[in-house]
PDB file of C-alpha atoms in Angstrom:
ATOM      1  CA  UNK A  98     189.283  23.398  68.651  1.00 56.00           C
ATOM      2  CA  UNK A  99     186.913  25.664  66.255  1.00 58.00           C
ATOM      3  CA  UNK A 100     184.097  27.261  67.130  1.00 59.00           C
ATOM      4  CA  UNK A 101     182.030  24.883  64.097  1.00 60.00           C
ATOM      5  CA  UNK A 102     183.511  21.857  66.536  1.00 57.00           C
ATOM      6  CA  UNK A 103     182.892  23.334  69.762  1.00 60.00           C
ATOM      7  CA  UNK A 104     178.980  24.261  68.711  1.00 58.00           C
ATOM      8  CA  UNK A 105     178.700  20.841  67.449  1.00 57.00           C
ATOM      9  CA  UNK A 106     180.264  18.779  70.193  1.00 55.00           C
ATOM     10  CA  UNK A 107     177.947  20.881  73.025  1.00 58.00           C
ATOM     11  CA  UNK A 108     174.873  19.792  71.173  1.00 54.00           C
ATOM     12  CA  UNK A 109     175.840  16.326  70.304  1.00 52.00           C
ATOM     13  CA  UNK A 110     176.381  16.688  67.150  1.00 50.00           C
ATOM     14  CA  UNK A 111     180.050  15.012  67.442  1.00 50.00           C
ATOM     15  CA  UNK A 112     182.219  13.442  70.028  1.00 45.00           C
ATOM     16  CA  UNK A 113     185.521  14.081  70.961  1.00 45.00           C
ATOM     17  CA  UNK A 114     187.215  11.791  68.353  1.00 40.00           C
ATOM     18  CA  UNK A 115     185.397  13.211  65.906  1.00 44.00           C
ATOM     19  CA  UNK A 116     187.312  15.980  63.287  1.00 46.00           C
ATOM     20  CA  UNK A 117     185.961  18.030  60.844  1.00 49.00           C
ATOM     21  CA  UNK A 118     188.127  18.790  57.994  1.00 47.00           C
ATOM     22  CA  UNK A 119     187.449  19.877  53.864  1.00 45.00           C
ATOM     23  CA  UNK A 120     187.619  17.382  51.106  1.00 47.00           C
ATOM     24  CA  UNK A 121     189.341  18.141  47.829  1.00 46.00           C
ATOM     25  CA  UNK A 122     186.386  19.590  46.643  1.00 45.00           C
ATOM     26  CA  UNK A 123     186.150  21.947  50.018  1.00 42.00           C
ATOM     27  CA  UNK A 124     183.137  20.664  51.808  1.00 42.00           C
ATOM     28  CA  UNK A 125     183.257  20.462  55.489  1.00 47.00           C
ATOM     29  CA  UNK A 126     182.847  16.910  56.602  1.00 45.00           C
ATOM     30  CA  UNK A 127     182.896  15.038  60.309  1.00 46.00           C
ATOM     31  CA  UNK A 128     184.791  11.765  60.722  1.00 43.00           C
ATOM     32  CA  UNK A 129     185.830   9.562  63.318  1.00 40.00           C
ATOM     33  CA  UNK A 130     189.011   9.072  63.646  1.00 38.00           C
ATOM     34  CA  UNK A 131     188.858   5.907  65.424  1.00 37.00           C
ATOM     35  CA  UNK A 132     187.444   4.399  62.503  1.00 33.00           C
ATOM     36  CA  UNK A 133     189.213   2.280  59.987  1.00 35.00           C
ATOM     37  CA  UNK A 134     190.879   4.388  57.122  1.00 36.00           C
ATOM     38  CA  UNK A 135     189.398   2.736  54.288  1.00 34.00           C
ATOM     39  CA  UNK A 136     185.590   2.995  55.872  1.00 31.00           C
ATOM     40  CA  UNK A 137     185.239   5.954  55.081  1.00 30.00           C
ATOM     41  CA  UNK A 138     182.383   6.798  57.256  1.00 28.00           C
ATOM     42  CA  UNK A 139     181.261  10.110  57.293  1.00 32.00           C
ATOM     43  CA  UNK A 140     177.866  11.344  58.977  1.00 31.00           C
ATOM     44  CA  UNK A 141     176.330  14.710  58.164  1.00 38.00           C
ATOM     45  CA  UNK A 142     175.036  16.835  60.985  1.00 41.00           C
ATOM     46  CA  UNK A 143     171.439  17.485  61.622  1.00 40.00           C
ATOM     47  CA  UNK A 144     169.480  20.326  63.644  1.00 40.00           C
ATOM     48  CA  UNK A 145     168.320  18.034  65.909  1.00 44.00           C
ATOM     49  CA  UNK A 146     169.426  19.557  68.924  1.00 81.00           C
ATOM     50  CA  UNK A 147     167.369  22.345  69.695  1.00 91.00           C
ATOM     51  CA  UNK A 148     166.617  23.378  72.665  1.00 92.00           C
ATOM     52  CA  UNK A 149     163.653  25.639  72.808  1.00 95.00           C
ATOM     53  CA  UNK A 150     160.366  24.247  71.885  1.00 96.00           C
ATOM     54  CA  UNK A 151     159.059  27.165  69.597  1.00 98.00           C
ATOM     55  CA  UNK A 152     162.206  26.952  67.671  1.00 97.00           C
ATOM     56  CA  UNK A 153     162.080  22.834  67.433  1.00 95.00           C
ATOM     57  CA  UNK A 154     158.006  23.301  65.997  1.00 97.00           C
ATOM     58  CA  UNK A 155     159.761  26.054  63.610  1.00 98.00           C
ATOM     59  CA  UNK A 156     162.185  23.880  62.104  1.00 97.00           C
ATOM     60  CA  UNK A 157     159.990  21.403  61.811  1.00 96.00           C
ATOM     61  CA  UNK A 158     157.536  23.023  60.288  1.00 97.00           C
ATOM     62  CA  UNK A 159     160.262  24.323  57.508  1.00 97.00           C
ATOM     63  CA  UNK A 160     161.980  20.328  56.518  1.00 95.00           C
ATOM     64  CA  UNK A 161     158.261  19.868  55.249  1.00 95.00           C
ATOM     65  CA  UNK A 162     158.066  23.156  53.610  1.00 95.00           C
ATOM     66  CA  UNK A 163     157.735  22.673  49.376  1.00 95.00           C
ATOM     67  CA  UNK A 164     157.206  25.883  48.363  1.00 95.00           C
ATOM     68  CA  UNK A 165     159.821  26.999  46.474  1.00 94.00           C
ATOM     69  CA  UNK A 166     160.600  23.511  44.251  1.00 89.00           C
ATOM     70  CA  UNK A 167     163.805  24.555  42.807  1.00 90.00           C
ATOM     71  CA  UNK A 168     165.461  25.122  46.100  1.00 94.00           C
ATOM     72  CA  UNK A 169     163.348  22.273  48.467  1.00 93.00           C
ATOM     73  CA  UNK A 170     163.779  19.744  45.707  1.00 92.00           C
ATOM     74  CA  UNK A 171     167.753  20.219  45.366  1.00 93.00           C
ATOM     75  CA  UNK A 172     168.474  20.941  49.106  1.00 94.00           C
ATOM     76  CA  UNK A 173     170.093  18.391  51.842  1.00 95.00           C
ATOM     77  CA  UNK A 174     169.602  20.219  54.384  1.00 95.00           C
ATOM     78  CA  UNK A 175     167.681  22.550  56.228  1.00 96.00           C
ATOM     79  CA  UNK A 176     170.136  25.401  57.145  1.00 96.00           C
ATOM     80  CA  UNK A 177     168.143  26.834  60.380  1.00 96.00           C
ATOM     81  CA  UNK A 178     170.989  28.204  62.409  1.00 96.00           C
ATOM     82  CA  UNK A 179     173.539  27.891  65.315  1.00 95.00           C
ATOM     83  CA  UNK A 180     173.671  29.776  68.838  1.00 95.00           C
ATOM     84  CA  UNK A 181     172.482  31.034  72.438  1.00 95.00           C
ATOM     85  CA  UNK A 182     168.311  30.575  72.119  1.00 96.00           C
ATOM     86  CA  UNK A 183     168.374  33.730  74.320  1.00 96.00           C
ATOM     87  CA  UNK A 184     170.764  35.713  72.247  1.00 97.00           C
ATOM     88  CA  UNK A 185     171.671  39.279  72.752  1.00 98.00           C
ATOM     89  CA  UNK A 186     172.776  39.151  69.190  1.00 98.00           C
ATOM     90  CA  UNK A 187     171.302  37.688  66.203  1.00 98.00           C
ATOM     91  CA  UNK A 188     173.759  38.329  63.219  1.00 98.00           C
ATOM     92  CA  UNK A 189     171.406  37.918  59.947  1.00 98.00           C
ATOM     93  CA  UNK A 190     172.716  36.183  56.276  1.00 97.00           C
ATOM     94  CA  UNK A 191     170.834  35.626  53.357  1.00 93.00           C
ATOM     95  CA  UNK A 192     170.919  32.562  52.110  1.00 95.00           C
ATOM     96  CA  UNK A 193     173.535  28.870  53.008  1.00 95.00           C
ATOM     97  CA  UNK A 194     176.018  28.030  50.559  1.00 94.00           C
ATOM     98  CA  UNK A 195     176.965  24.287  49.640  1.00 94.00           C
ATOM     99  CA  UNK A 196     178.785  23.878  52.836  1.00 94.00           C
ATOM    100  CA  UNK A 197     176.064  24.956  54.587  1.00 95.00           C
ATOM    101  CA  UNK A 198     173.822  22.683  52.538  1.00 95.00           C
ATOM    102  CA  UNK A 199     175.425  19.846  53.319  1.00 94.00           C
ATOM    103  CA  UNK A 200     176.163  20.099  57.033  1.00 93.00           C
ATOM    104  CA  UNK A 201     172.648  21.745  58.321  1.00 93.00           C
ATOM    105  CA  UNK A 202     174.615  25.035  59.826  1.00 95.00           C
ATOM    106  CA  UNK A 203     174.750  28.567  59.089  1.00 96.00           C
ATOM    107  CA  UNK A 204     178.503  29.948  58.192  1.00 96.00           C
ATOM    108  CA  UNK A 205     180.383  26.823  58.431  1.00 93.00           C
ATOM    109  CA  UNK A 206     182.591  27.829  54.994  1.00 93.00           C
ATOM    110  CA  UNK A 207     185.110  30.133  54.832  1.00 94.00           C
ATOM    111  CA  UNK A 208     183.293  32.899  55.442  1.00 96.00           C
ATOM    112  CA  UNK A 209     181.691  31.200  58.622  1.00 95.00           C
ATOM    113  CA  UNK A 210     185.514  31.012  59.554  1.00 95.00           C
ATOM    114  CA  UNK A 211     185.981  34.393  59.101  1.00 97.00           C
ATOM    115  CA  UNK A 212     182.775  35.597  61.510  1.00 97.00           C
ATOM    116  CA  UNK A 213     183.751  33.207  64.213  1.00 96.00           C
ATOM    117  CA  UNK A 214     187.189  34.886  64.065  1.00 97.00           C
ATOM    118  CA  UNK A 215     185.660  38.840  64.566  1.00 98.00           C
ATOM    119  CA  UNK A 216     183.141  37.326  67.396  1.00 97.00           C
ATOM    120  CA  UNK A 217     186.310  35.686  69.144  1.00 96.00           C
ATOM    121  CA  UNK A 218     188.553  39.047  68.937  1.00 96.00           C
ATOM    122  CA  UNK A 219     185.674  41.112  69.722  1.00 97.00           C
ATOM    123  CA  UNK A 220     185.121  38.790  72.735  1.00 96.00           C
ATOM    124  CA  UNK A 221     181.386  39.005  71.923  1.00 96.00           C
ATOM    125  CA  UNK A 222     178.558  36.230  73.661  1.00 94.00           C
ATOM    126  CA  UNK A 223     175.429  35.364  73.770  1.00 96.00           C
ATOM    127  CA  UNK A 224     174.563  35.658  69.775  1.00 97.00           C
ATOM    128  CA  UNK A 225     172.560  33.741  67.334  1.00 97.00           C
ATOM    129  CA  UNK A 226     173.485  33.265  63.854  1.00 97.00           C
ATOM    130  CA  UNK A 227     170.703  32.824  61.239  1.00 98.00           C
ATOM    131  CA  UNK A 228     170.156  33.584  57.235  1.00 97.00           C
ATOM    132  CA  UNK A 229     167.046  34.991  55.894  1.00 95.00           C
ATOM    133  CA  UNK A 230     166.420  31.812  53.368  1.00 96.00           C
ATOM    134  CA  UNK A 231     166.035  27.905  54.881  1.00 97.00           C
ATOM    135  CA  UNK A 232     167.598  26.290  51.526  1.00 96.00           C
ATOM    136  CA  UNK A 233     170.389  26.934  49.151  1.00 95.00           C
ATOM    137  CA  UNK A 234     169.940  28.592  45.984  1.00 94.00           C
ATOM    138  CA  UNK A 235     171.155  25.992  42.766  1.00 90.00           C
ATOM    139  CA  UNK A 236     174.517  27.286  41.994  1.00 87.00           C
ATOM    140  CA  UNK A 237     174.808  29.983  45.071  1.00 83.00           C
ATOM    141  CA  UNK A 238     172.638  32.616  42.556  1.00 90.00           C
ATOM    142  CA  UNK A 239     170.515  35.224  44.033  1.00 88.00           C
ATOM    143  CA  UNK A 240     167.330  34.334  45.861  1.00 90.00           C
ATOM    144  CA  UNK A 241     164.324  34.833  43.614  1.00 91.00           C
ATOM    145  CA  UNK A 242     162.072  37.397  45.217  1.00 90.00           C
ATOM    146  CA  UNK A 243     158.699  34.586  45.205  1.00 94.00           C
ATOM    147  CA  UNK A 244     161.589  32.670  47.071  1.00 94.00           C
ATOM    148  CA  UNK A 245     162.393  35.414  49.447  1.00 92.00           C
ATOM    149  CA  UNK A 246     158.381  35.645  50.269  1.00 93.00           C
ATOM    150  CA  UNK A 247     157.962  31.841  51.085  1.00 95.00           C
ATOM    151  CA  UNK A 248     160.668  32.334  53.358  1.00 96.00           C
ATOM    152  CA  UNK A 249     159.622  35.545  55.167  1.00 95.00           C
ATOM    153  CA  UNK A 250     156.983  33.902  57.247  1.00 96.00           C
ATOM    154  CA  UNK A 251     159.561  31.725  58.845  1.00 97.00           C
ATOM    155  CA  UNK A 252     162.203  33.975  58.995  1.00 96.00           C
ATOM    156  CA  UNK A 253     160.220  36.946  60.746  1.00 97.00           C
ATOM    157  CA  UNK A 254     158.887  33.913  63.083  1.00 98.00           C
ATOM    158  CA  UNK A 255     162.582  32.945  64.054  1.00 98.00           C
ATOM    159  CA  UNK A 256     163.710  36.699  65.194  1.00 98.00           C
ATOM    160  CA  UNK A 257     160.564  36.587  66.602  1.00 98.00           C
ATOM    161  CA  UNK A 258     160.998  33.284  69.159  1.00 98.00           C
ATOM    162  CA  UNK A 259     164.912  34.810  69.644  1.00 98.00           C
ATOM    163  CA  UNK A 260     163.628  38.023  70.619  1.00 98.00           C
ATOM    164  CA  UNK A 261     167.343  39.769  70.145  1.00 98.00           C
ATOM    165  CA  UNK A 262     168.431  42.859  71.723  1.00 98.00           C
ATOM    166  CA  UNK A 263     169.978  43.610  68.344  1.00 98.00           C
ATOM    167  CA  UNK A 264     170.396  42.667  65.152  1.00 99.00           C
ATOM    168  CA  UNK A 265     173.663  42.532  62.582  1.00 99.00           C
ATOM    169  CA  UNK A 266     172.587  42.151  59.134  1.00 98.00           C
ATOM    170  CA  UNK A 267     175.446  40.868  57.030  1.00 98.00           C
ATOM    171  CA  UNK A 268     175.736  42.488  53.342  1.00 94.00           C
ATOM    172  CA  UNK A 269     173.416  44.307  51.652  1.00 91.00           C
ATOM    173  CA  UNK A 270     170.748  41.348  50.986  1.00 89.00           C
ATOM    174  CA  UNK A 271     170.532  40.192  54.788  1.00 92.00           C
ATOM    175  CA  UNK A 272     170.586  43.654  55.585  1.00 95.00           C
ATOM    176  CA  UNK A 273     167.344  43.884  52.791  1.00 92.00           C
ATOM    177  CA  UNK A 274     165.471  41.281  54.619  1.00 92.00           C
ATOM    178  CA  UNK A 275     165.063  43.258  57.387  1.00 95.00           C
ATOM    179  CA  UNK A 276     164.573  46.796  56.509  1.00 94.00           C
ATOM    180  CA  UNK A 277     163.271  48.633  53.519  1.00 91.00           C
ATOM    181  CA  UNK A 278     166.463  49.005  51.545  1.00 88.00           C
ATOM    182  CA  UNK A 279     166.902  49.756  47.912  1.00 86.00           C
ATOM    183  CA  UNK A 280     169.408  47.324  46.366  1.00 82.00           C
ATOM    184  CA  UNK A 281     171.462  49.845  43.912  1.00 84.00           C
ATOM    185  CA  UNK A 282     171.734  52.331  46.942  1.00 88.00           C
ATOM    186  CA  UNK A 283     175.525  52.319  47.628  1.00 89.00           C
ATOM    187  CA  UNK A 284     175.934  49.619  50.999  1.00 91.00           C
ATOM    188  CA  UNK A 285     178.354  51.978  52.730  1.00 90.00           C
ATOM    189  CA  UNK A 286     175.736  54.518  53.016  1.00 91.00           C
ATOM    190  CA  UNK A 287     173.509  52.001  55.554  1.00 94.00           C
ATOM    191  CA  UNK A 288     176.705  51.488  57.760  1.00 94.00           C
ATOM    192  CA  UNK A 289     177.087  53.799  61.401  1.00 92.00           C
ATOM    193  CA  UNK A 290     173.820  54.096  61.435  1.00 95.00           C
ATOM    194  CA  UNK A 291     170.906  52.641  63.519  1.00 97.00           C
ATOM    195  CA  UNK A 292     168.306  50.904  61.659  1.00 97.00           C
ATOM    196  CA  UNK A 293     164.808  48.985  62.837  1.00 97.00           C
ATOM    197  CA  UNK A 294     163.471  45.832  62.511  1.00 97.00           C
ATOM    198  CA  UNK A 295     160.540  45.349  64.542  1.00 96.00           C
ATOM    199  CA  UNK A 296     161.594  48.079  67.135  1.00 96.00           C
ATOM    200  CA  UNK A 297     164.741  46.110  67.000  1.00 98.00           C
ATOM    201  CA  UNK A 298     167.745  47.647  66.278  1.00 98.00           C
ATOM    202  CA  UNK A 299     169.474  47.168  63.200  1.00 98.00           C
ATOM    203  CA  UNK A 300     173.359  47.710  62.431  1.00 98.00           C
ATOM    204  CA  UNK A 301     174.454  46.870  58.954  1.00 98.00           C
ATOM    205  CA  UNK A 302     178.509  45.734  57.813  1.00 98.00           C
ATOM    206  CA  UNK A 303     179.569  43.598  55.009  1.00 97.00           C
ATOM    207  CA  UNK A 304     179.348  40.491  54.477  1.00 96.00           C
ATOM    208  CA  UNK A 305     182.369  38.079  55.596  1.00 97.00           C
ATOM    209  CA  UNK A 306     182.339  36.926  51.997  1.00 95.00           C
ATOM    210  CA  UNK A 307     182.878  40.058  50.561  1.00 96.00           C
ATOM    211  CA  UNK A 308     185.894  40.467  53.193  1.00 97.00           C
ATOM    212  CA  UNK A 309     187.761  37.345  51.838  1.00 97.00           C
ATOM    213  CA  UNK A 310     187.878  38.872  48.212  1.00 96.00           C
ATOM    214  CA  UNK A 311     188.285  42.787  49.521  1.00 97.00           C
ATOM    215  CA  UNK A 312     190.606  42.143  52.728  1.00 97.00           C
ATOM    216  CA  UNK A 313     191.306  45.691  52.950  1.00 97.00           C
ATOM    217  CA  UNK A 314     187.765  46.659  53.807  1.00 97.00           C
ATOM    218  CA  UNK A 315     188.018  44.179  56.831  1.00 98.00           C
ATOM    219  CA  UNK A 316     188.721  47.156  59.133  1.00 98.00           C
ATOM    220  CA  UNK A 317     185.492  48.595  58.760  1.00 98.00           C
ATOM    221  CA  UNK A 318     183.257  45.406  59.284  1.00 98.00           C
ATOM    222  CA  UNK A 319     185.908  45.896  62.918  1.00 98.00           C
ATOM    223  CA  UNK A 320     184.071  49.403  63.172  1.00 98.00           C
ATOM    224  CA  UNK A 321     180.509  48.625  62.526  1.00 98.00           C
ATOM    225  CA  UNK A 322     180.984  45.157  65.157  1.00 98.00           C
ATOM    226  CA  UNK A 323     182.422  47.388  67.701  1.00 98.00           C
ATOM    227  CA  UNK A 324     179.370  49.971  66.917  1.00 98.00           C
ATOM    228  CA  UNK A 325     177.044  47.294  67.768  1.00 98.00           C
ATOM    229  CA  UNK A 326     178.553  46.642  70.853  1.00 98.00           C
ATOM    230  CA  UNK A 327     178.259  50.144  72.092  1.00 97.00           C
ATOM    231  CA  UNK A 328     174.700  50.324  70.985  1.00 97.00           C
ATOM    232  CA  UNK A 329     174.673  46.971  73.074  1.00 97.00           C
ATOM    233  CA  UNK A 330     175.759  48.394  76.126  1.00 96.00           C
ATOM    234  CA  UNK A 331     172.966  51.320  75.806  1.00 94.00           C
ATOM    235  CA  UNK A 332     170.290  48.527  75.938  1.00 92.00           C
ATOM    236  CA  UNK A 333     171.736  46.625  78.642  1.00 77.00           C
TER     237      UNK A 333
END
């Protein structure tokens, strides 16, 4: 069972006889094995099992947001977050992709599987995964500055509620939502250092989507995550 399946099972999004797989277009689908194949019954997971009341209220507010016409009118789901709601670590990316938009959870496509592999490899526990933006930009384009600004109050409130001990920024765009950072600056220069977001330590590493295209750089991510684990140990 994958981490995505385990999470959905634990939060009652799927039952033991459901499976998650990719269709020919590489979209995530949840199917019930007990239904006839020609039924084609599918369901999309919804973020309805949030336990923390403040997070639940924030999620409900975001679902009503229509500030960004291009994003809000084209989204299938608000993509809020997944994981422990009292986390030591929060992983922050920038914006959902097509798979995330379809399922309603962050990092559930190929990049998400790679992130889950790193987390499992390093025995990381008590973590939460989220994006700065809650809606998918059309055609997976970079979010506009106005769109980032529109979503910032939700992003900052979510982090305030979660109140992690440390934050791991995934990629230059995720990092720039946390720390004042010129996107023209080589990203490697911010690695192996502690930065701060509202007095919370932030470490930066490459986005898993980048590593899928540049696999030789994966060792650097492992080094960054090990650095994060050591720093977290100092905070406990």
